[in-house]
Amino acid sequence: MKFLKESDKALVKDIDNKVKNKWSWKWAGEVLSRDVPKVGPVTYTLGECLVKIDVAGVAFCKWCEDKVAYGGNGKKHLVAHCNTDKHVQRLRVRCTNYSLGGTFPGAQKDKTKDSETGGKSSLFSIFSMKKPSIAPTEKKVVASGSTVLPPIMTQQSLQNHLFPSPIEQQI
């Protein structure tokens, strides 16, 4: 199966030679509008989902991965495929995969944040949130009366304690 482009008009004409309704490249620009459940109105062209293949009277739906016969009814059959439950489900997934609606914790609409940001999208407000301040460790050390050593000093002293140097072993 080979996908054909508009530049392959001569090849498409040869392939669809004996078909009643031959492939028309105008169909690829045909705009479809559909109300998708849980998404809303969606507009797309037949060329976004359907492509002509090297089989007479058959196109291929890239979204559904199905072969769609158009030889008998032409464009009507392609549009009918776009109204099938499987195609609408794939269209819904395609629309929701590109939106970042509730992906981030700060993405929900908050009127107080909108007034602070001047009406900008609350999606990016999670990046501008104030981070909690962490108290310096020095205050904790003074309060508990213990000392904190940097990790490098601890590591060196631990190595010397577990494995004495060769000079110390000879004595």
Short mmCIF file of C-alpha atoms in Angstrom, two decimals:
data_model
loop_
_atom_site.label_atom_id
_atom_site.label_comp_id
_atom_site.label_asym_id
_atom_site.label_seq_id
_atom_site.Cartn_x
_atom_site.Cartn_y
_atom_site.Cartn_z
CA MET A 1 0.00 0.00 0.00
CA LYS A 2 1.49 3.28 -1.12
CA PHE A 3 0.19 6.72 -0.16
CA LEU A 4 -0.31 8.97 -3.16
CA LYS A 5 0.04 12.73 -3.29
CA GLU A 6 -1.58 15.35 -5.47
CA SER A 7 1.55 15.34 -7.62
CA ASP A 8 0.69 11.72 -8.59
CA LYS A 9 -2.43 12.76 -10.55
CA ALA A 10 -1.52 10.68 -13.60
CA LEU A 11 -1.00 7.55 -11.49
CA VAL A 12 -4.30 8.10 -9.65
CA LYS A 13 -6.07 8.49 -13.00
CA ASP A 14 -4.65 5.15 -14.18
CA ILE A 15 -5.54 3.39 -10.91
CA ASP A 16 -9.15 4.68 -10.84
CA ASN A 17 -9.65 4.04 -14.56
CA LYS A 18 -12.53 1.54 -14.15
CA VAL A 19 -14.07 3.02 -10.98
CA LYS A 20 -17.51 4.66 -11.20
CA ASN A 21 -16.64 7.63 -8.94
CA LYS A 22 -13.00 8.55 -9.47
CA TRP A 23 -10.83 10.19 -6.81
CA SER A 24 -10.97 13.98 -6.80
CA TRP A 25 -8.27 16.04 -5.09
CA LYS A 26 -10.96 18.64 -4.33
CA TRP A 27 -12.30 16.22 -1.72
CA ALA A 28 -9.15 16.66 0.35
CA GLY A 29 -10.02 20.32 0.87
CA GLU A 30 -13.64 19.59 1.86
CA VAL A 31 -14.28 21.08 5.32
CA LEU A 32 -16.24 19.01 7.84
CA SER A 33 -17.74 20.38 11.05
CA ARG A 34 -18.77 18.06 13.81
CA ASP A 35 -19.89 18.35 17.41
CA VAL A 36 -17.68 15.87 19.27
CA PRO A 37 -18.93 14.65 22.68
CA LYS A 38 -17.01 16.13 25.65
CA VAL A 39 -14.95 18.29 23.27
CA GLY A 40 -17.36 20.57 21.44
CA PRO A 41 -17.46 21.70 17.82
CA VAL A 42 -14.50 20.57 15.71
CA THR A 43 -13.67 21.58 12.14
CA TYR A 44 -11.25 19.65 9.93
CA THR A 45 -10.73 18.75 6.28
CA LEU A 46 -11.03 15.33 4.66
CA GLY A 47 -7.38 15.64 3.64
CA GLU A 48 -6.29 15.70 7.30
CA CYS A 49 -7.58 12.19 7.90
CA LEU A 50 -7.98 10.56 4.47
CA VAL A 51 -5.30 9.90 1.89
CA LYS A 52 -5.51 8.21 -1.51
CA ILE A 53 -3.69 4.87 -1.78
CA ASP A 54 -2.62 2.83 -4.80
CA VAL A 55 -5.81 0.71 -4.79
CA ALA A 56 -8.70 1.47 -7.16
CA GLY A 57 -11.66 3.14 -5.45
CA VAL A 58 -10.11 3.04 -1.96
CA ALA A 59 -8.73 5.71 0.37
CA PHE A 60 -7.00 5.23 3.73
CA CYS A 61 -8.06 6.90 6.98
CA LYS A 62 -4.89 7.78 8.90
CA TRP A 63 -6.75 8.28 12.17
CA CYS A 64 -8.70 5.00 12.16
CA GLU A 65 -6.16 3.05 10.11
CA ASP A 66 -9.03 1.78 7.94
CA LYS A 67 -9.44 1.43 4.20
CA VAL A 68 -12.49 3.34 3.00
CA ALA A 69 -14.11 2.49 -0.34
CA TYR A 70 -15.34 5.52 -2.26
CA GLY A 71 -15.78 3.92 -5.70
CA GLY A 72 -19.56 3.46 -5.45
CA ASN A 73 -20.74 6.63 -3.73
CA GLY A 74 -17.73 8.91 -4.02
CA LYS A 75 -17.35 11.68 -1.46
CA LYS A 76 -20.59 10.69 0.30
CA HIS A 77 -19.00 7.45 1.48
CA LEU A 78 -15.90 9.28 2.76
CA VAL A 79 -18.08 11.68 4.74
CA ALA A 80 -20.14 8.74 6.02
CA HIS A 81 -16.92 7.15 7.33
CA CYS A 82 -16.11 10.39 9.14
CA ASN A 83 -19.46 10.08 10.97
CA THR A 84 -18.81 6.54 12.26
CA ASP A 85 -18.40 6.01 15.99
CA LYS A 86 -14.82 4.77 15.57
CA HIS A 87 -13.77 7.85 13.60
CA VAL A 88 -15.49 10.24 16.02
CA GLN A 89 -13.77 8.50 18.95
CA ARG A 90 -10.37 8.87 17.25
CA LEU A 91 -11.17 12.52 16.51
CA ARG A 92 -12.05 13.06 20.18
CA VAL A 93 -8.77 11.49 21.32
CA ARG A 94 -6.89 13.59 18.79
CA CYS A 95 -8.51 16.80 20.07
CA THR A 96 -8.02 16.03 23.76
CA ASN A 97 -4.39 14.94 23.33
CA TYR A 98 -3.46 18.38 22.07
CA SER A 99 -5.13 20.25 24.93
CA LEU A 100 -3.48 20.52 28.32
CA GLY A 101 -6.67 21.30 30.21
CA GLY A 102 -6.37 19.58 33.59
CA THR A 103 -2.88 18.16 33.23
CA PHE A 104 -1.20 20.51 35.68
CA PRO A 105 -2.35 21.10 39.25
CA GLY A 106 -2.59 24.87 38.75
CA ALA A 107 -4.50 24.61 35.50
CA GLN A 108 -7.97 24.93 37.02
CA LYS A 109 -9.60 28.31 36.65
CA ASP A 110 -9.32 30.45 39.75
CA LYS A 111 -10.90 33.89 39.68
CA THR A 112 -8.59 35.30 42.34
CA LYS A 113 -5.51 34.27 40.38
CA ASP A 114 -7.00 35.66 37.19
CA SER A 115 -7.44 39.04 38.83
CA GLU A 116 -3.84 38.94 40.07
CA THR A 117 -2.42 38.01 36.67
CA GLY A 118 -4.60 40.46 34.77
CA GLY A 119 -6.81 37.78 33.18
CA LYS A 120 -3.95 35.67 31.83
CA SER A 121 -4.35 31.93 31.62
CA SER A 122 -4.11 30.22 34.97
CA LEU A 123 -2.14 27.37 33.37
CA PHE A 124 1.07 29.35 33.68
CA SER A 125 0.29 30.61 37.14
CA ILE A 126 1.78 27.44 38.62
CA PHE A 127 5.18 28.61 37.43
CA SER A 128 4.85 31.98 39.12
CA MET A 129 3.60 30.73 42.49
CA LYS A 130 5.58 31.74 45.54
CA LYS A 131 7.71 28.95 46.93
CA PRO A 132 7.64 28.33 50.67
CA SER A 133 10.63 29.74 52.47
CA ILE A 134 12.94 27.22 54.09
CA ALA A 135 14.46 28.20 57.42
CA PRO A 136 18.28 28.21 57.43
CA THR A 137 19.89 25.15 59.00
CA GLU A 138 22.08 27.30 61.26
CA LYS A 139 19.07 28.16 63.43
CA LYS A 140 18.23 24.49 63.80
CA VAL A 141 21.82 23.63 64.79
CA VAL A 142 21.94 26.31 67.49
CA ALA A 143 18.59 25.22 68.87
CA SER A 144 19.52 21.54 69.06
CA GLY A 145 23.14 22.09 70.19
CA SER A 146 24.64 19.74 67.58
CA THR A 147 27.00 20.49 64.74
CA VAL A 148 26.53 19.83 61.07
CA LEU A 149 29.54 18.84 58.98
CA PRO A 150 29.69 19.30 55.24
CA PRO A 151 29.34 15.99 53.37
CA ILE A 152 32.89 16.12 52.01
CA MET A 153 34.39 16.28 55.51
CA THR A 154 32.21 13.43 56.70
CA GLN A 155 33.17 11.27 53.73
CA GLN A 156 36.93 11.82 54.20
CA SER A 157 36.88 11.18 57.92
CA LEU A 158 34.78 8.04 57.45
CA GLN A 159 37.27 6.64 54.93
CA ASN A 160 40.20 7.32 57.26
CA HIS A 161 38.37 5.74 60.17
CA LEU A 162 37.41 2.53 58.34
CA PHE A 163 40.59 2.14 56.32
CA PRO A 164 43.67 3.52 58.10
CA SER A 165 46.46 4.75 55.88
CA PRO A 166 49.40 2.35 55.21
CA ILE A 167 51.72 4.53 57.31
CA GLU A 168 49.54 4.14 60.41
CA GLN A 169 49.42 0.36 59.90
CA GLN A 170 53.23 0.01 60.07
CA ILE A 171 53.48 1.70 63.46
#
